[in-house]
N, CA, C and O atoms as a DFTB+ gen file, in Angstrom:
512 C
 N C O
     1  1     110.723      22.667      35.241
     2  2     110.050      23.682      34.491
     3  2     110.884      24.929      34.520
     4  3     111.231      25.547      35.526
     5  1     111.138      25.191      33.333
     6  2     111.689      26.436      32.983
     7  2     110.570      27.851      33.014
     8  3     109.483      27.986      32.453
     9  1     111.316      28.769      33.882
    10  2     110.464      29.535      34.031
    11  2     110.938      30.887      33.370
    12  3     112.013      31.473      33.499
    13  1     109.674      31.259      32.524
    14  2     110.205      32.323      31.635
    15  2     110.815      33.398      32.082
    16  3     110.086      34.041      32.837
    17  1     111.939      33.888      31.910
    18  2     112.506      35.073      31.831
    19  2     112.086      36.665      31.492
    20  3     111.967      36.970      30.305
    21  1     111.935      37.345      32.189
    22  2     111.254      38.469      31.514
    23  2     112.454      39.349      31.084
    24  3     113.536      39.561      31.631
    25  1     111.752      39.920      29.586
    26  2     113.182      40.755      28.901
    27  2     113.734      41.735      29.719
    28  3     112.962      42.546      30.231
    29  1     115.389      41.840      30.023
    30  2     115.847      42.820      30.489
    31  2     115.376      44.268      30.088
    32  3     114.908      44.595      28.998
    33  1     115.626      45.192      31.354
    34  2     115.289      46.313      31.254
    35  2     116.246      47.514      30.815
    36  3     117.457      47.646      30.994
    37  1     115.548      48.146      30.338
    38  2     116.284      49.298      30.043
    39  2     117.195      49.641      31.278
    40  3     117.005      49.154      32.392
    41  1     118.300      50.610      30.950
    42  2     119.017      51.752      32.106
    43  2     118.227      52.858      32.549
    44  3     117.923      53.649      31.655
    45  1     117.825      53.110      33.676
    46  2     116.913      54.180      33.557
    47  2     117.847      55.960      33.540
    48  3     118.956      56.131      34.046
    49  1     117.569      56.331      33.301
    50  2     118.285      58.025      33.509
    51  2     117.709      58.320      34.669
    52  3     116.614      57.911      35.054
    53  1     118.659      59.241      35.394
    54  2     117.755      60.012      36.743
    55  2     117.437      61.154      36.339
    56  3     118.292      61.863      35.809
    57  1     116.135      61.586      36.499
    58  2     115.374      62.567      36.104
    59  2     116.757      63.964      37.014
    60  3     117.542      63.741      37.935
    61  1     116.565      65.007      36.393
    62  2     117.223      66.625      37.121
    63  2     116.364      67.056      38.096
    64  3     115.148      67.108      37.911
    65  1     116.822      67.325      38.973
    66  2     115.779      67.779      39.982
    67  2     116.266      69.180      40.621
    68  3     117.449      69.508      40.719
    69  1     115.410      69.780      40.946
    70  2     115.477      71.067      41.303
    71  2     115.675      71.819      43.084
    72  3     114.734      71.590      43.845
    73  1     116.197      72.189      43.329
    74  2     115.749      72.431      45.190
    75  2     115.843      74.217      44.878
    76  3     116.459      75.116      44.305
    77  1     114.686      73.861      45.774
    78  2     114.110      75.443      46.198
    79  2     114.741      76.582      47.178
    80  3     114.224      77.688      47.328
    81  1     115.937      76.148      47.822
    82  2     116.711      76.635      48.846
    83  2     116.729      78.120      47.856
    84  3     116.296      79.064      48.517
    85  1     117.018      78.400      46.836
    86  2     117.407      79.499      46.507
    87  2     115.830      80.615      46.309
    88  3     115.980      81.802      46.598
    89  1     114.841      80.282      45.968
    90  2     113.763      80.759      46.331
    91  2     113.151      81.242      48.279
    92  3     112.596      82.234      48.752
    93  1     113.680      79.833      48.912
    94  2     113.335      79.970      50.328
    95  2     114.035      80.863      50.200
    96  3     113.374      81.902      50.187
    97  1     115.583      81.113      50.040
    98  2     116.288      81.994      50.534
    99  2     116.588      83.412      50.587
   100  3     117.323      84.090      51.304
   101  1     115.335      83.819      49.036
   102  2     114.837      85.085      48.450
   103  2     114.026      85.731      49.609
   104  3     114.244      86.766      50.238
   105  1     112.613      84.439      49.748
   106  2     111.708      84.883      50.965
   107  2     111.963      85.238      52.020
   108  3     111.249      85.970      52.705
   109  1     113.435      84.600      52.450
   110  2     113.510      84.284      53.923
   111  2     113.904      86.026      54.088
   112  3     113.452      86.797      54.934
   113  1     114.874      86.323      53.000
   114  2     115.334      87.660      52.991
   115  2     114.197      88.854      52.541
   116  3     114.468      90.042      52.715
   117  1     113.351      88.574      52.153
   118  2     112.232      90.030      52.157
   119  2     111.598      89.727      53.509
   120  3     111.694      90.817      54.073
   121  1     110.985      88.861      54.396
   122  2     110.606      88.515      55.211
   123  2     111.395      89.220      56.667
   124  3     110.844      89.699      57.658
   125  1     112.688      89.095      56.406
   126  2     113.945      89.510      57.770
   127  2     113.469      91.679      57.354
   128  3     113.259      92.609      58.133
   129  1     113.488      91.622      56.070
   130  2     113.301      93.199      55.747
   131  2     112.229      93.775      56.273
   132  3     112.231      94.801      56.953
   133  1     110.797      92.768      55.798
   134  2     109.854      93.749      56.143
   135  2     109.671      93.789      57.980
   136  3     109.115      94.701      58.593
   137  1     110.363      92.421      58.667
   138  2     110.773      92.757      60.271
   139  2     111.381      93.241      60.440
   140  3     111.187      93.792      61.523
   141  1     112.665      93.641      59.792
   142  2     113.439      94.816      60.555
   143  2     113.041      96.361      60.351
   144  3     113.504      97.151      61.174
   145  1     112.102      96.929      59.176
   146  2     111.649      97.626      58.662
   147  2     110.794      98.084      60.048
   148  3     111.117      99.076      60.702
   149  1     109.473      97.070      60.449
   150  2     108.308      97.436      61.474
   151  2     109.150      97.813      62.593
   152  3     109.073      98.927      63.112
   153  1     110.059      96.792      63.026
   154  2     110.946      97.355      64.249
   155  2     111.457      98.248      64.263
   156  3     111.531      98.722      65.396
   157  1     112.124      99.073      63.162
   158  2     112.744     100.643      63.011
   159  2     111.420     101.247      63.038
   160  3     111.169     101.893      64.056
   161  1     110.450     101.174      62.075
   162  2     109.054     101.884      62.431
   163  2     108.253     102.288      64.116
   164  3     107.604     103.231      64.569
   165  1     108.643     101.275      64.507
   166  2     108.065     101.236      65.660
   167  2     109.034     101.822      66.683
   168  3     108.770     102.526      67.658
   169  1     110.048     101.438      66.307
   170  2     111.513     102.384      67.426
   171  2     111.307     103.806      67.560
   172  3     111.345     104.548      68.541
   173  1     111.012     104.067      65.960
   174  2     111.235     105.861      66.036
   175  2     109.622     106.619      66.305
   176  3     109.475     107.837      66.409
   177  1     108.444     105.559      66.389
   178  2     107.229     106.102      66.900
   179  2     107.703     106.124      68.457
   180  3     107.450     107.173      69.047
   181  1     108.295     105.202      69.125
   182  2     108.505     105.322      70.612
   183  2     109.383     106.753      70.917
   184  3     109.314     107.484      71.905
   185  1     110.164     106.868      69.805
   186  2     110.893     108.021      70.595
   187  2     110.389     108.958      70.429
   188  3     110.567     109.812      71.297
   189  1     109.501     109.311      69.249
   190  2     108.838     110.019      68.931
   191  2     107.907     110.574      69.945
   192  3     108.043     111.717      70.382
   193  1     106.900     109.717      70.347
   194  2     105.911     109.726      71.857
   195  2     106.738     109.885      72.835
   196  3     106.102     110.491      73.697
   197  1     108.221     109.614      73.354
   198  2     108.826     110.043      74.122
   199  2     109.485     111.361      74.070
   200  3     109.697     111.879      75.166
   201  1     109.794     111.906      73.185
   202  2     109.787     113.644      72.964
   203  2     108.984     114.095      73.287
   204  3     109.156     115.048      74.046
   205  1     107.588     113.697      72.915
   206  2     106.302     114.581      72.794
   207  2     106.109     114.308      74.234
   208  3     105.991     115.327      74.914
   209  1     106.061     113.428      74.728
   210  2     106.090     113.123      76.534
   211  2     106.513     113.892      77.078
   212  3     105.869     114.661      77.791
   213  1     108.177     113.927      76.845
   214  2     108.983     114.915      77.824
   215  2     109.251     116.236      77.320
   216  3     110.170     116.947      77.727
   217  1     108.079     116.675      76.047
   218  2     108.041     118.195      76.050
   219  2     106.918     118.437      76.751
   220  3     106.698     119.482      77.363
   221  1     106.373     117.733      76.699
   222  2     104.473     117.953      78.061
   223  2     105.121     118.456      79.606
   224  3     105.059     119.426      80.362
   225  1     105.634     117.401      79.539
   226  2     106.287     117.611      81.169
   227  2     107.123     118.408      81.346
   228  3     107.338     118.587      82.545
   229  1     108.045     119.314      80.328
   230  2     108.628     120.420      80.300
   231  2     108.049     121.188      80.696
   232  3     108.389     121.593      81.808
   233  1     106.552     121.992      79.866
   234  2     105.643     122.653      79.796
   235  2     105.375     122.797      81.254
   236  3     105.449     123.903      81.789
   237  1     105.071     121.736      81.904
   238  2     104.033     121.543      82.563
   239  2     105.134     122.115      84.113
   240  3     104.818     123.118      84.753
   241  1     105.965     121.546      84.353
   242  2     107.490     122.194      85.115
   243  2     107.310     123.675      84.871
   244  3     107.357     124.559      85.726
   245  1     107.167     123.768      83.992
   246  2     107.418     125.541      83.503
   247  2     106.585     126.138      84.281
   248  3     106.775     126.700      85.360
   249  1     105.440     125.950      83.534
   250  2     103.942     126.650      84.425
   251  2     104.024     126.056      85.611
   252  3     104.073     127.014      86.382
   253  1     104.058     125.349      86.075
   254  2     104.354     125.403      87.949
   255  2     105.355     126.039      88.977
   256  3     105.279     126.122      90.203
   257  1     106.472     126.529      87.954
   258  2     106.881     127.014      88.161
   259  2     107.188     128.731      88.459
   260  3     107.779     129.524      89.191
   261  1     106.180     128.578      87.137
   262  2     105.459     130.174      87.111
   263  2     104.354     130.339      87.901
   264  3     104.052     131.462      88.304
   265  1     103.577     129.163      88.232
   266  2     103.336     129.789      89.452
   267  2     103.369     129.830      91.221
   268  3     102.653     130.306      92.101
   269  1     104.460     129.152      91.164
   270  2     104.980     128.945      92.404
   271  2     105.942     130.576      92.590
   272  3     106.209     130.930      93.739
   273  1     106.237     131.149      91.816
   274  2     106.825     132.441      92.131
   275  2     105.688     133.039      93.281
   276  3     104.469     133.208      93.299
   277  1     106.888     133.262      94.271
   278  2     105.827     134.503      95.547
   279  2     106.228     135.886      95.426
   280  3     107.303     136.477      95.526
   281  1     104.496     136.370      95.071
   282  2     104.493     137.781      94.779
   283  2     104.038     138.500      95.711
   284  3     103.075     137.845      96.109
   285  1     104.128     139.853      96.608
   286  2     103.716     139.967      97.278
   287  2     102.554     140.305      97.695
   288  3     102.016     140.953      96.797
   289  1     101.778     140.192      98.726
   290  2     100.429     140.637      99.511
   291  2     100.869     141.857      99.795
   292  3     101.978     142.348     100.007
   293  1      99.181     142.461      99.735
   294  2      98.977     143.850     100.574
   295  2      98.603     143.501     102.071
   296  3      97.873     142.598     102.479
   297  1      99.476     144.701     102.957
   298  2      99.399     144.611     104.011
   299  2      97.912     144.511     104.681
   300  3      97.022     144.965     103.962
   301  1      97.594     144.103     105.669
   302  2      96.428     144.376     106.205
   303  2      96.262     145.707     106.480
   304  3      97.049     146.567     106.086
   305  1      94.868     146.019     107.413
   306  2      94.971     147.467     107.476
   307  2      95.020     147.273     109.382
   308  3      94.007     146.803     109.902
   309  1      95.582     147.455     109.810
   310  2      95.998     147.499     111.071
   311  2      94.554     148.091     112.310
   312  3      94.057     147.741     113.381
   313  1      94.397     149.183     111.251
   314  2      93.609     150.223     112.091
   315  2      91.774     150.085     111.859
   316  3      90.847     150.771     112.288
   317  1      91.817     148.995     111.075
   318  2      90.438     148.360     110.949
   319  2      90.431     146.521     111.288
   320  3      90.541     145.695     110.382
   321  1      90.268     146.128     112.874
   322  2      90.657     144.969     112.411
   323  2      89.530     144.544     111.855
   324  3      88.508     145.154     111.537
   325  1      90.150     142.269     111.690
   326  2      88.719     141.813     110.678
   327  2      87.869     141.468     112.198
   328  3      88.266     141.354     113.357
   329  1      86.373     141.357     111.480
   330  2      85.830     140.940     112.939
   331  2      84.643     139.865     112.143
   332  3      83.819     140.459     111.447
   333  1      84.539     138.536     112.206
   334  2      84.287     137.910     111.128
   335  2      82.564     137.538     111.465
   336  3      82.368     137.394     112.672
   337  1      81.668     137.415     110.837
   338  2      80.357     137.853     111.335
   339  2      79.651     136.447     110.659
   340  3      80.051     135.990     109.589
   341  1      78.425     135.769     111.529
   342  2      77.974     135.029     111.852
   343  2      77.024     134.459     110.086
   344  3      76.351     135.171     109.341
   345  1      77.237     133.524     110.000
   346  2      76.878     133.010     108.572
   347  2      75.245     132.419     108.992
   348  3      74.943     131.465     109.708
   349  1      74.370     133.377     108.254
   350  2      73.088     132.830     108.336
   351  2      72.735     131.708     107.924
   352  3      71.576     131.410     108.214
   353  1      73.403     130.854     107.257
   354  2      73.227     129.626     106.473
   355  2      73.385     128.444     107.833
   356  3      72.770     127.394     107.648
   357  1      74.125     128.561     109.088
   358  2      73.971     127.786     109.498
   359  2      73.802     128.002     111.032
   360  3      74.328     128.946     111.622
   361  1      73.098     127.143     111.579
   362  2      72.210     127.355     113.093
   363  2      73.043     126.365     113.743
   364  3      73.163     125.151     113.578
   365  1      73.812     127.542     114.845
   366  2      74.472     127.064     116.046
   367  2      73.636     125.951     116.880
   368  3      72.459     126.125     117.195
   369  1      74.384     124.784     117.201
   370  2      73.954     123.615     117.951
   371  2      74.250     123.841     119.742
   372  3      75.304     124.420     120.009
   373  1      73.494     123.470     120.759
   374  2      74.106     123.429     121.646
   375  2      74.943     122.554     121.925
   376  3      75.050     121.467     121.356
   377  1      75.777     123.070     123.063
   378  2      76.804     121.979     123.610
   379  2      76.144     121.280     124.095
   380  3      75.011     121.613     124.443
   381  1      76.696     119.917     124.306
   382  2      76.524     118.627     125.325
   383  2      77.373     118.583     126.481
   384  3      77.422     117.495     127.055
   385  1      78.069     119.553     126.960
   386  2      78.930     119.704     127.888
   387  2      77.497     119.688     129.328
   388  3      77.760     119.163     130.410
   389  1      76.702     120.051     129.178
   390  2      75.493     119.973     129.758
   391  2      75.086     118.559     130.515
   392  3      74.834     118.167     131.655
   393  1      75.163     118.131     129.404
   394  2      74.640     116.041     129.607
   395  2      75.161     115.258     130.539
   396  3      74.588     114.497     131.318
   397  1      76.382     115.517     130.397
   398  2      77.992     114.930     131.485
   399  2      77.820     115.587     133.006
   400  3      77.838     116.723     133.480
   401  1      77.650     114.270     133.488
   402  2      77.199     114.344     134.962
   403  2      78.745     114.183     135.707
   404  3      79.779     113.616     135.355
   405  1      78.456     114.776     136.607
   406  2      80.049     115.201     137.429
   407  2      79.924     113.728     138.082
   408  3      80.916     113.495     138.774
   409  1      79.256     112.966     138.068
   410  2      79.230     111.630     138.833
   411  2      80.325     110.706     137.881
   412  3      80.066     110.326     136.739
   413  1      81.609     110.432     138.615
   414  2      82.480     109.774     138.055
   415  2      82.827     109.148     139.604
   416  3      82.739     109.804     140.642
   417  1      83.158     108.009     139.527
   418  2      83.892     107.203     140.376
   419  2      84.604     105.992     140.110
   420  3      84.590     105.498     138.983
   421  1      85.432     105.305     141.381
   422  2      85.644     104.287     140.912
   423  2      85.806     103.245     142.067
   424  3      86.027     103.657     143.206
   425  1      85.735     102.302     141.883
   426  2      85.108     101.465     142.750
   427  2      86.167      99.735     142.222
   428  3      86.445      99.276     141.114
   429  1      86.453      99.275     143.555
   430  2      87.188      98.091     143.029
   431  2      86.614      96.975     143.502
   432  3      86.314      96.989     144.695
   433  1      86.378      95.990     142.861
   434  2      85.752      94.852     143.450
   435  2      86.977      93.655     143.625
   436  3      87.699      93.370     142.669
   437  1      87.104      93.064     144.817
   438  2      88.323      92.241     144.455
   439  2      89.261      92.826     144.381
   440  3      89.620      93.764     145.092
   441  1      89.996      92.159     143.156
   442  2      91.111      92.684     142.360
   443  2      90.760      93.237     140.609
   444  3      91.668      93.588     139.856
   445  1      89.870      93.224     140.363
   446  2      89.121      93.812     139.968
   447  2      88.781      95.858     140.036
   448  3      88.270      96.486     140.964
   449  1      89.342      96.437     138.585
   450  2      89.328      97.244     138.791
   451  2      87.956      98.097     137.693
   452  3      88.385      97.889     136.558
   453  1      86.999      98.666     137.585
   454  2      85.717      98.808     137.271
   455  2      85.816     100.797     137.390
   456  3      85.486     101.613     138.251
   457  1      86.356     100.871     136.216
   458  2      85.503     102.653     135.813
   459  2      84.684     102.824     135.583
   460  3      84.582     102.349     134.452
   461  1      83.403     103.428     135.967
   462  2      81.780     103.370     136.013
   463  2      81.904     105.475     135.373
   464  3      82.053     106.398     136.174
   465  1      81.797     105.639     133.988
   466  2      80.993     106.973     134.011
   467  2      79.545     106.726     133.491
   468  3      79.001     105.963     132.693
   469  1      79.114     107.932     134.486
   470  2      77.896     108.168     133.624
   471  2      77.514     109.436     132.970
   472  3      77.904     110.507     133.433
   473  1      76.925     109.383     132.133
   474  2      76.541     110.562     131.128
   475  2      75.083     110.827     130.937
   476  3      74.341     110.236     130.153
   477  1      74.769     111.804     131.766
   478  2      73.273     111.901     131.450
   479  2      71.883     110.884     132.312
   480  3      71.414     110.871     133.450
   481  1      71.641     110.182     131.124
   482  2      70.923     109.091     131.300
   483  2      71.601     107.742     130.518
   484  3      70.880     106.752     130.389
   485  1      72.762     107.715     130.085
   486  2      73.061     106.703     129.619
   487  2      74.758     106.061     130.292
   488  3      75.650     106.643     130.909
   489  1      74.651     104.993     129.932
   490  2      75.890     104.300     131.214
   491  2      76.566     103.277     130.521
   492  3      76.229     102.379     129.749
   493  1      77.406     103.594     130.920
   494  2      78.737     103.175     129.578
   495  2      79.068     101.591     130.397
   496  3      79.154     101.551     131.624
   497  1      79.225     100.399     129.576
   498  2      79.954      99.362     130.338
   499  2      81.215      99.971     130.863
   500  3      82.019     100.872     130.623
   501  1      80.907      98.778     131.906
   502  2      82.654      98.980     132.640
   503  2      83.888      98.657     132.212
   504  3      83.832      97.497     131.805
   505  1      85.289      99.219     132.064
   506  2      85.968      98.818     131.778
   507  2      87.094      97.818     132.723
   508  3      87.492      97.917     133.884
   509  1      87.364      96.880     131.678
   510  2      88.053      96.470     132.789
   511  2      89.545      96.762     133.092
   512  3      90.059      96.340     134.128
């Protein structure tokens, strides 16, 4: 059995085709601009805030400086001294020098060495 032949085909043409490299390559270049653009933007705000920084701190040097100048005091008055007088706002406490009992000793047990003060009515552990 002869098996039919199907009619030869045409030659085909290859369609023209296009590549976009020259478009990417438009973008790629406004793209590099508007980044190098923000980065100069942003460079000259830094130095900018860094002027304005280190004219603050100029300022600020200055006036400390102005007032660190020593000007002089008036003398005291020799022939009046000060005699400084008791502030009603606040009520003298007594001492506790009172409380502290002259009873101090010391006492060794063993080898064992034991400082016993007492104060008052209250009694401190021993140290060892």
């Amino acid at each position: 059995m002869a098996s039919p032949r199907s009619p030869p085909k045409e030659n085909t043409k290859p369609q023209e085709f296009k590549l976009h490299t020259q478009e990417r390559a438009v973008k790629r270049a406004m793209f590099n601009y508007t980044v190098t653009t923000k980065l100069y933007i942003m460079e000259l705000q830094k130095k900018q805030e860094e002027k304005l920084q280190k004219m603050i701190e100029e300022e600020e040097v200055r006036l400390l400086r102005k007032e660190m100048i020593p000007r002089a005091q008036l003398m005291p008055y020799f022939d009046k001294p000060f005699f400084p007088q008791r502030s009603s706002r606040t009520v003298p406490r007594e001492s506790c020098l009172h409380m502290m009992s002259s009873k101090c000793w010391r006492c060794s047990i063993g080898n064992e060495i034991y400082n016993l003060h007492h104060y008052g009515h209250q009694a401190l552990k021993p140290i060892k």
